[in-house]
Amino acid sequence: MNEKSGYLMPKSSLNDQPAMQGNGFYNENSDLQKAGIDQFIPIWRDLVESINLGANDAIIADYASSQGKNSLSPINIAVDSILSKNPKPTCISVIHIDLPSNDFSSLFETIKKNNNSYLNNHSNIFPFAVGRSYFDQILPSDSVDIGWNSWSLQWLNATPANIDDHIFIDCTEIINLKNLFSRQLALDWEQFLRCRSKELKIGGKLMTIFIASSSHASGWGPFWNEFWLTLLELRNFELLSDKELTLISLPIGIRSIEDIKQPFNKNNIFANLKLENLNIIDAPDPFWEEYQITSDPKAYGLKWANMAKAVAGPMISNVLNTTQNSKCPLNDIFTRFADRLSSNPFKVKHSLACVVVEKIN
Ligand SMILES: C[S@@+](CC[C@H](N)C(=O)[O-])C[C@H]1O[C@@H](n2cnc3c(N)ncnc32)[C@H](O)[C@@H]1O
């Protein structure tokens, strides 16, 4: 039961977080995420160069692959590094992991057809996919040489509650809710690390990139606030109900550098994982940068709204389906959001954390 509003949220809906917008929509609208990943490629190169493969076979795990496009560059870099150090034919398994509701058809199409696919020009490389949550151990113990994970750990394993007065936890006035989300973030971080520790070989390494907070960037609040104002407008036109407004809550949270360090406070080690690198950077806003060149506010608004639809569309669709007889089609919400953003373009000042860990024993 949601205490403030009294709306009953089915337990399954609260806990079953949907994947990204399907039919390749996330692939087509994830340039923001790609721009963030690109910032950390030098750290990733160093990581893969430092891995010593005991045998000729290697396993690369791609945790939260979504539809695969943004995984291709990092996996190519890992594959090239492994092959350059191992002159004998090496068998490399690439395991893509995501939630059961992920659009795995688009993932396999991408691996098969994208010009940047790691299958091009290489033999003895075998892609696999696993449709399970990474908050469980999902690969055999001591099997993974290199782990990649980007833009997913802000999604909570379980949504603690609906956010009654906003869509985004950083913008709520309800302190108790903030505490519930913070607690879940801490539990999830430790659980993710524990599970990866089981799966990594000794000497294996994992890099994870996720949304973080920093003292000098405003973060995602201003962006999601524009979305919230769009929803309020739709409610004022009686196109969305109060109930729908309450149920539309982003199941995400943002960690600070202290939150990220917390499990490693003793000797820089947690669950046999040594913290090797931790960076928080100001991440790029490629749509704002493009707008500086084109002065095209419509393109700016559309790109940002499509990014939001790619990540939040399925959650909102679930709410509209749950409430039934919804008067507002999903596309109308995002068209209105695009118009709103176009009318007042601004730079989204957000931050990303990059963490590298090594399994030590
Ligand atoms: C924003 S996408 C990131 C995709 C890609 N890694 C990138 O950087 O563009 C987040 C992905 O995390 C996945 N995800 C969220 N929670 C997950 C979990 N518990 N287990 C596995 N995947 C999860 C979502 O389904 C989604 O595909």
Coordinates of C-alpha atoms and ligand atoms in Angstrom, one line a residue:
M1 CA 0.0 0.0 0.0
N2 CA 1.3 3.4 -0.9
E3 CA 0.8 5.2 2.4
K4 CA 0.3 8.8 1.2
S5 CA -2.0 8.2 -1.7
G6 CA -3.7 5.0 -0.5
Y7 CA -3.2 3.5 -4.0
L8 CA -2.5 -0.2 -4.0
M9 CA 0.4 -1.0 -6.2
P10 CA 0.5 -4.7 -7.2
K11 CA 3.6 -6.2 -5.6
S12 CA 4.8 -7.7 -8.9
S13 CA 4.7 -4.3 -10.6
L14 CA 6.8 -2.7 -7.9
N15 CA 9.4 -5.4 -8.1
D16 CA 9.4 -6.3 -11.8
Q17 CA 11.4 -3.6 -13.4
P18 CA 10.8 -3.5 -17.1
A19 CA 13.8 -3.3 -19.5
M20 CA 14.3 -0.5 -22.1
Q21 CA 11.8 0.4 -24.9
G22 CA 11.9 -2.5 -27.4
N23 CA 12.1 -2.9 -31.2
G24 CA 15.5 -1.5 -31.2
F25 CA 14.3 1.9 -29.8
Y26 CA 16.9 2.0 -27.1
N27 CA 19.7 1.3 -29.6
E28 CA 18.5 4.1 -31.7
N29 CA 18.2 6.6 -28.8
S30 CA 21.2 5.9 -26.6
D31 CA 23.7 8.4 -27.9
L32 CA 23.7 10.1 -24.5
Q33 CA 24.9 6.8 -22.9
K34 CA 27.5 6.3 -25.7
A35 CA 28.9 9.7 -25.1
G36 CA 29.3 8.9 -21.4
I37 CA 30.9 5.5 -22.1
D38 CA 33.4 7.1 -24.5
Q39 CA 34.9 9.2 -21.6
F40 CA 36.0 6.0 -19.9
I41 CA 37.4 4.1 -22.8
P42 CA 41.1 4.8 -21.8
I43 CA 40.4 3.2 -18.3
W44 CA 38.8 0.3 -20.0
R45 CA 41.8 -0.2 -22.4
D46 CA 44.1 -0.2 -19.4
L47 CA 41.9 -2.8 -17.6
V48 CA 41.8 -5.2 -20.5
E49 CA 45.5 -4.8 -21.2
S50 CA 46.3 -5.7 -17.6
I51 CA 44.3 -9.0 -17.6
N52 CA 46.5 -12.2 -17.6
L53 CA 44.6 -15.0 -19.2
G54 CA 45.7 -18.4 -17.8
A55 CA 44.3 -20.5 -20.6
N56 CA 43.6 -19.8 -24.2
D57 CA 39.9 -19.4 -23.6
A58 CA 38.4 -16.2 -22.2
I59 CA 35.0 -15.2 -21.0
I60 CA 33.8 -11.6 -21.3
A61 CA 30.6 -10.8 -19.4
D62 CA 28.5 -7.8 -20.5
Y63 CA 26.1 -7.0 -17.6
A64 CA 23.0 -5.1 -18.7
S65 CA 23.7 -5.2 -22.4
S66 CA 20.2 -3.9 -23.4
Q67 CA 20.0 -4.1 -27.2
G68 CA 23.7 -4.3 -27.5
K69 CA 24.8 -1.3 -29.6
N70 CA 26.7 0.4 -26.8
S71 CA 28.5 -2.8 -25.8
L72 CA 30.2 -3.3 -29.2
S73 CA 33.1 -0.8 -28.8
P74 CA 34.1 -2.0 -25.3
I75 CA 33.9 -5.6 -26.3
N76 CA 35.9 -5.0 -29.5
I77 CA 38.6 -3.4 -27.4
A78 CA 38.6 -6.4 -25.1
V79 CA 38.6 -8.9 -27.9
D80 CA 41.5 -7.1 -29.8
S81 CA 43.5 -7.0 -26.6
I82 CA 43.0 -10.7 -25.9
L83 CA 43.9 -11.7 -29.5
S84 CA 47.0 -9.5 -29.7
K85 CA 48.4 -11.2 -26.5
N86 CA 47.5 -14.7 -27.5
P87 CA 48.9 -15.7 -30.9
K88 CA 47.3 -19.2 -30.8
P89 CA 43.6 -19.3 -31.9
T90 CA 41.7 -18.3 -28.7
C91 CA 38.2 -19.1 -28.0
I92 CA 36.3 -16.1 -26.6
S93 CA 32.8 -16.3 -25.2
V94 CA 30.9 -13.0 -24.9
I95 CA 27.9 -13.3 -22.5
H96 CA 25.3 -10.6 -22.7
I97 CA 23.1 -10.3 -19.6
D98 CA 19.9 -8.4 -19.1
L99 CA 16.4 -8.7 -17.6
P100 CA 14.0 -11.3 -19.0
S101 CA 11.9 -8.5 -20.6
N102 CA 14.9 -7.2 -22.6
D103 CA 14.6 -7.0 -26.3
F104 CA 17.0 -9.9 -27.0
S105 CA 16.0 -10.1 -30.7
S106 CA 17.4 -6.6 -31.3
L107 CA 20.6 -7.6 -29.4
F108 CA 21.2 -10.6 -31.6
E109 CA 20.4 -8.6 -34.8
T110 CA 22.9 -6.0 -33.6
I111 CA 25.6 -8.6 -33.0
K112 CA 24.9 -10.1 -36.5
K113 CA 24.5 -7.0 -38.6
N114 CA 26.1 -3.9 -37.0
N115 CA 29.3 -2.8 -38.9
N116 CA 31.0 -2.5 -35.5
S117 CA 30.1 -6.0 -34.4
Y118 CA 32.9 -8.0 -32.6
L119 CA 32.0 -10.9 -34.9
N120 CA 33.3 -9.1 -38.0
N121 CA 36.8 -10.2 -38.9
H122 CA 37.1 -12.6 -36.0
S123 CA 36.6 -16.3 -35.7
N124 CA 36.3 -18.4 -32.5
I125 CA 34.1 -15.8 -30.8
F126 CA 30.8 -17.0 -29.4
P127 CA 28.0 -14.7 -28.3
F128 CA 25.5 -15.9 -25.6
A129 CA 22.7 -14.2 -23.7
V130 CA 21.3 -14.6 -20.3
G131 CA 17.8 -13.2 -19.4
R132 CA 18.2 -12.9 -15.6
S133 CA 18.8 -10.2 -13.1
Y134 CA 22.4 -9.6 -12.1
F135 CA 21.4 -9.3 -8.5
D136 CA 21.8 -13.1 -8.4
Q137 CA 24.8 -15.1 -9.3
I138 CA 24.0 -15.9 -12.9
L139 CA 27.3 -17.3 -14.3
P140 CA 29.4 -20.2 -13.0
S141 CA 31.8 -19.5 -10.1
D142 CA 35.3 -18.4 -11.0
S143 CA 34.5 -18.2 -14.7
V144 CA 34.7 -14.6 -15.8
D145 CA 37.9 -12.9 -17.0
I146 CA 36.5 -9.5 -17.9
G147 CA 33.3 -7.8 -16.8
W148 CA 31.7 -4.7 -18.4
N149 CA 28.7 -2.9 -17.1
S150 CA 27.4 0.5 -18.1
W151 CA 24.4 2.8 -17.2
S152 CA 22.4 0.3 -15.3
L153 CA 23.3 0.3 -11.6
Q154 CA 21.1 3.4 -10.9
W155 CA 18.1 1.0 -11.5
L156 CA 17.0 -0.4 -8.2
N157 CA 16.5 -4.1 -7.6
A158 CA 13.2 -3.3 -6.0
T159 CA 11.3 0.0 -5.9
P160 CA 10.8 0.8 -2.2
A161 CA 7.7 2.9 -2.8
N162 CA 5.9 5.1 -5.2
I163 CA 7.0 8.7 -5.2
D164 CA 3.8 10.6 -4.7
D165 CA 5.0 14.2 -5.2
H166 CA 7.3 13.7 -8.2
I167 CA 8.6 11.1 -10.7
F168 CA 12.3 11.3 -9.5
I169 CA 13.5 10.6 -6.0
D170 CA 16.0 13.5 -5.9
C171 CA 13.1 15.9 -6.3
T172 CA 10.8 14.6 -3.6
E173 CA 10.1 16.6 -0.5
I174 CA 9.3 13.3 1.4
I175 CA 12.4 12.6 3.5
N176 CA 11.3 9.1 4.5
L177 CA 11.2 8.2 0.8
K178 CA 14.7 9.5 0.2
N179 CA 15.9 7.3 3.1
L180 CA 14.2 4.2 1.7
F181 CA 15.8 4.7 -1.8
S182 CA 19.2 5.4 -0.2
R183 CA 19.0 2.2 1.7
Q184 CA 18.0 0.2 -1.4
L185 CA 20.9 1.7 -3.3
A186 CA 23.3 0.6 -0.6
L187 CA 21.9 -2.9 -0.5
D188 CA 22.0 -3.2 -4.3
W189 CA 25.6 -2.0 -4.6
E190 CA 26.8 -4.6 -2.1
Q191 CA 24.6 -7.4 -3.6
F192 CA 25.9 -6.6 -7.2
L193 CA 29.5 -6.7 -6.0
R194 CA 29.0 -10.0 -4.0
C195 CA 27.5 -11.7 -7.1
R196 CA 30.3 -10.5 -9.4
S197 CA 32.9 -11.6 -6.9
K198 CA 31.5 -15.2 -7.2
E199 CA 31.6 -15.1 -11.0
L200 CA 35.0 -13.5 -11.6
K201 CA 38.2 -15.6 -11.8
I202 CA 41.0 -14.6 -9.4
G203 CA 42.8 -11.8 -11.2
G204 CA 39.6 -11.1 -13.3
K205 CA 38.4 -7.5 -13.4
L206 CA 35.1 -5.7 -13.7
M207 CA 34.4 -2.1 -14.7
T208 CA 31.1 -0.5 -14.0
I209 CA 29.9 3.0 -15.1
F210 CA 26.7 4.4 -13.5
I211 CA 25.0 7.7 -12.7
A212 CA 26.5 9.4 -9.7
S213 CA 26.1 12.7 -7.9
S214 CA 28.8 15.4 -7.6
S215 CA 28.9 18.6 -5.6
H216 CA 29.3 20.8 -8.7
A217 CA 26.7 19.4 -11.1
S218 CA 23.0 20.0 -10.7
G219 CA 22.3 16.4 -11.7
W220 CA 19.2 14.9 -13.2
G221 CA 16.7 16.9 -11.1
P222 CA 16.1 19.8 -13.6
F223 CA 15.6 17.3 -16.4
W224 CA 13.1 15.0 -14.7
N225 CA 11.4 18.1 -13.2
E226 CA 10.5 19.2 -16.8
F227 CA 9.0 15.7 -17.3
W228 CA 7.1 16.0 -14.0
L229 CA 5.7 19.4 -15.2
T230 CA 4.6 17.7 -18.4
L231 CA 2.7 15.1 -16.5
L232 CA 1.1 17.8 -14.3
E233 CA 0.0 19.6 -17.5
L234 CA -1.6 16.4 -18.8
R235 CA -3.4 15.9 -15.5
N236 CA -4.7 19.5 -15.6
F237 CA -6.2 18.6 -19.0
E238 CA -7.7 15.5 -17.4
L239 CA -5.7 13.3 -19.7
L240 CA -3.8 11.6 -16.8
S241 CA -5.5 10.7 -13.5
D242 CA -4.1 11.4 -10.0
K243 CA -3.7 7.6 -9.7
E244 CA -1.5 7.5 -12.8
L245 CA 0.5 10.4 -11.6
T246 CA 1.3 8.6 -8.4
L247 CA 2.2 5.3 -10.0
I248 CA 4.6 6.9 -12.5
S249 CA 7.8 6.8 -10.4
L250 CA 11.3 6.2 -11.7
P251 CA 12.8 3.2 -9.9
I252 CA 16.3 4.8 -9.9
G253 CA 18.6 6.4 -7.4
I254 CA 21.9 8.2 -7.5
R255 CA 25.0 7.3 -5.5
S256 CA 27.6 9.8 -4.1
I257 CA 31.3 9.0 -4.0
E258 CA 30.9 8.2 -0.3
D259 CA 28.1 5.7 -1.1
I260 CA 30.3 4.0 -3.7
K261 CA 33.3 3.8 -1.3
Q262 CA 31.2 2.6 1.7
P263 CA 31.6 -1.2 1.2
F264 CA 35.4 -0.8 0.6
N265 CA 36.0 1.2 3.7
K266 CA 38.1 -1.6 5.2
N267 CA 41.4 -1.9 3.3
N268 CA 39.8 -1.0 0.0
I269 CA 38.5 -4.6 -0.2
F270 CA 34.9 -5.9 -0.2
A271 CA 33.9 -9.6 -0.8
N272 CA 37.4 -10.4 -2.2
L273 CA 37.2 -7.5 -4.6
K274 CA 39.9 -4.8 -4.5
L275 CA 38.8 -1.3 -5.4
E276 CA 41.3 -0.4 -8.1
N277 CA 39.9 2.8 -9.6
L278 CA 37.1 5.1 -8.7
N279 CA 36.3 8.3 -10.7
I280 CA 33.4 10.6 -10.9
I281 CA 33.3 12.9 -13.9
D282 CA 31.0 15.6 -15.4
A283 CA 29.4 13.7 -18.2
P284 CA 28.7 15.2 -21.7
D285 CA 25.3 16.4 -22.9
P286 CA 25.7 15.6 -26.6
F287 CA 22.3 17.0 -27.5
W288 CA 23.1 20.4 -26.0
E289 CA 26.5 20.4 -27.8
E290 CA 24.7 19.6 -31.0
Y291 CA 22.2 22.4 -30.3
Q292 CA 25.1 24.9 -29.9
I293 CA 26.0 24.1 -33.5
T294 CA 22.6 23.7 -35.2
S295 CA 20.5 26.1 -33.1
D296 CA 17.7 23.6 -33.8
P297 CA 15.5 23.4 -30.6
K298 CA 13.2 20.9 -32.1
A299 CA 16.0 18.4 -32.7
Y300 CA 17.3 19.0 -29.1
G301 CA 13.8 18.4 -27.6
L302 CA 13.2 15.3 -29.6
K303 CA 16.5 13.7 -28.8
W304 CA 16.2 14.3 -25.1
A305 CA 12.5 13.1 -25.1
N306 CA 13.4 10.0 -27.1
M307 CA 16.2 9.2 -24.6
A308 CA 13.6 9.5 -21.8
K309 CA 11.1 7.3 -23.7
A310 CA 13.8 4.7 -24.3
V311 CA 14.5 4.3 -20.6
A312 CA 11.2 5.2 -18.9
G313 CA 8.7 4.3 -21.6
P314 CA 8.1 0.7 -20.6
M315 CA 7.6 1.6 -16.9
I316 CA 5.0 4.3 -17.9
S317 CA 3.3 1.9 -20.3
N318 CA 3.0 -0.6 -17.5
V319 CA 1.3 2.1 -15.4
L320 CA -1.1 3.1 -18.2
N321 CA -2.0 -0.6 -18.7
T322 CA -2.5 -1.2 -15.0
T323 CA -4.9 1.7 -14.6
Q324 CA -6.9 0.8 -17.7
N325 CA -9.0 3.2 -19.8
S326 CA -6.1 5.6 -19.8
K327 CA -6.9 8.6 -21.9
C328 CA -3.3 9.4 -22.6
P329 CA -1.3 7.3 -25.2
L330 CA 2.4 6.9 -24.3
N331 CA 3.5 8.8 -27.4
D332 CA 1.4 11.9 -26.5
I333 CA 3.3 12.2 -23.2
F334 CA 6.7 12.2 -24.9
T335 CA 5.6 14.5 -27.8
R336 CA 4.5 17.0 -25.2
F337 CA 7.7 16.5 -23.3
A338 CA 9.8 17.1 -26.5
D339 CA 7.8 20.3 -27.1
R340 CA 8.4 21.5 -23.6
L341 CA 12.2 20.9 -23.8
S342 CA 12.3 22.6 -27.3
S343 CA 10.8 25.7 -25.8
N344 CA 13.6 26.2 -23.3
P345 CA 16.7 24.2 -24.2
F346 CA 19.3 23.8 -21.3
K347 CA 22.4 21.8 -20.7
V348 CA 21.8 18.7 -18.5
K349 CA 24.7 18.8 -16.0
H350 CA 25.0 15.2 -14.9
S351 CA 27.8 13.1 -13.5
L352 CA 29.0 9.5 -14.0
A353 CA 31.0 7.2 -11.8
C354 CA 33.4 4.6 -13.1
V355 CA 34.5 1.8 -10.7
V356 CA 37.1 -0.9 -11.5
V357 CA 37.5 -3.9 -9.1
E358 CA 39.8 -6.9 -9.2
K359 CA 39.0 -10.3 -7.6
I360 CA 42.0 -11.0 -5.4
N361 CA 41.2 -14.4 -3.8
Ligands
LIG1 C1 20.2 2.3 -19.8 S1 20.3 0.7 -20.2 C2 22.1 0.5 -20.5 C3 22.4 -0.3 -21.7 C4 23.9 -0.3 -22.1 N1 24.7 -1.0 -21.1 C5 24.4 1.1 -22.3 O1 25.3 1.5 -21.7 O2 23.8 1.7 -23.2 C6 20.1 -0.1 -18.7 C7 19.9 -1.6 -18.8 O3 20.1 -2.2 -17.5 C8 19.2 -3.3 -17.5 N2 19.0 -3.7 -16.1 C9 18.4 -3.0 -15.1 N3 18.4 -3.7 -14.0 C10 19.0 -4.9 -14.3 C11 19.2 -6.1 -13.5 N4 18.8 -6.2 -12.2 N5 19.8 -7.2 -14.1 C12 20.2 -7.1 -15.4 N6 20.0 -6.0 -16.2 C13 19.4 -4.9 -15.6 C14 18.0 -2.8 -18.2 O4 17.1 -3.8 -18.6 C15 18.6 -2.1 -19.4 O5 18.7 -2.9 -20.5

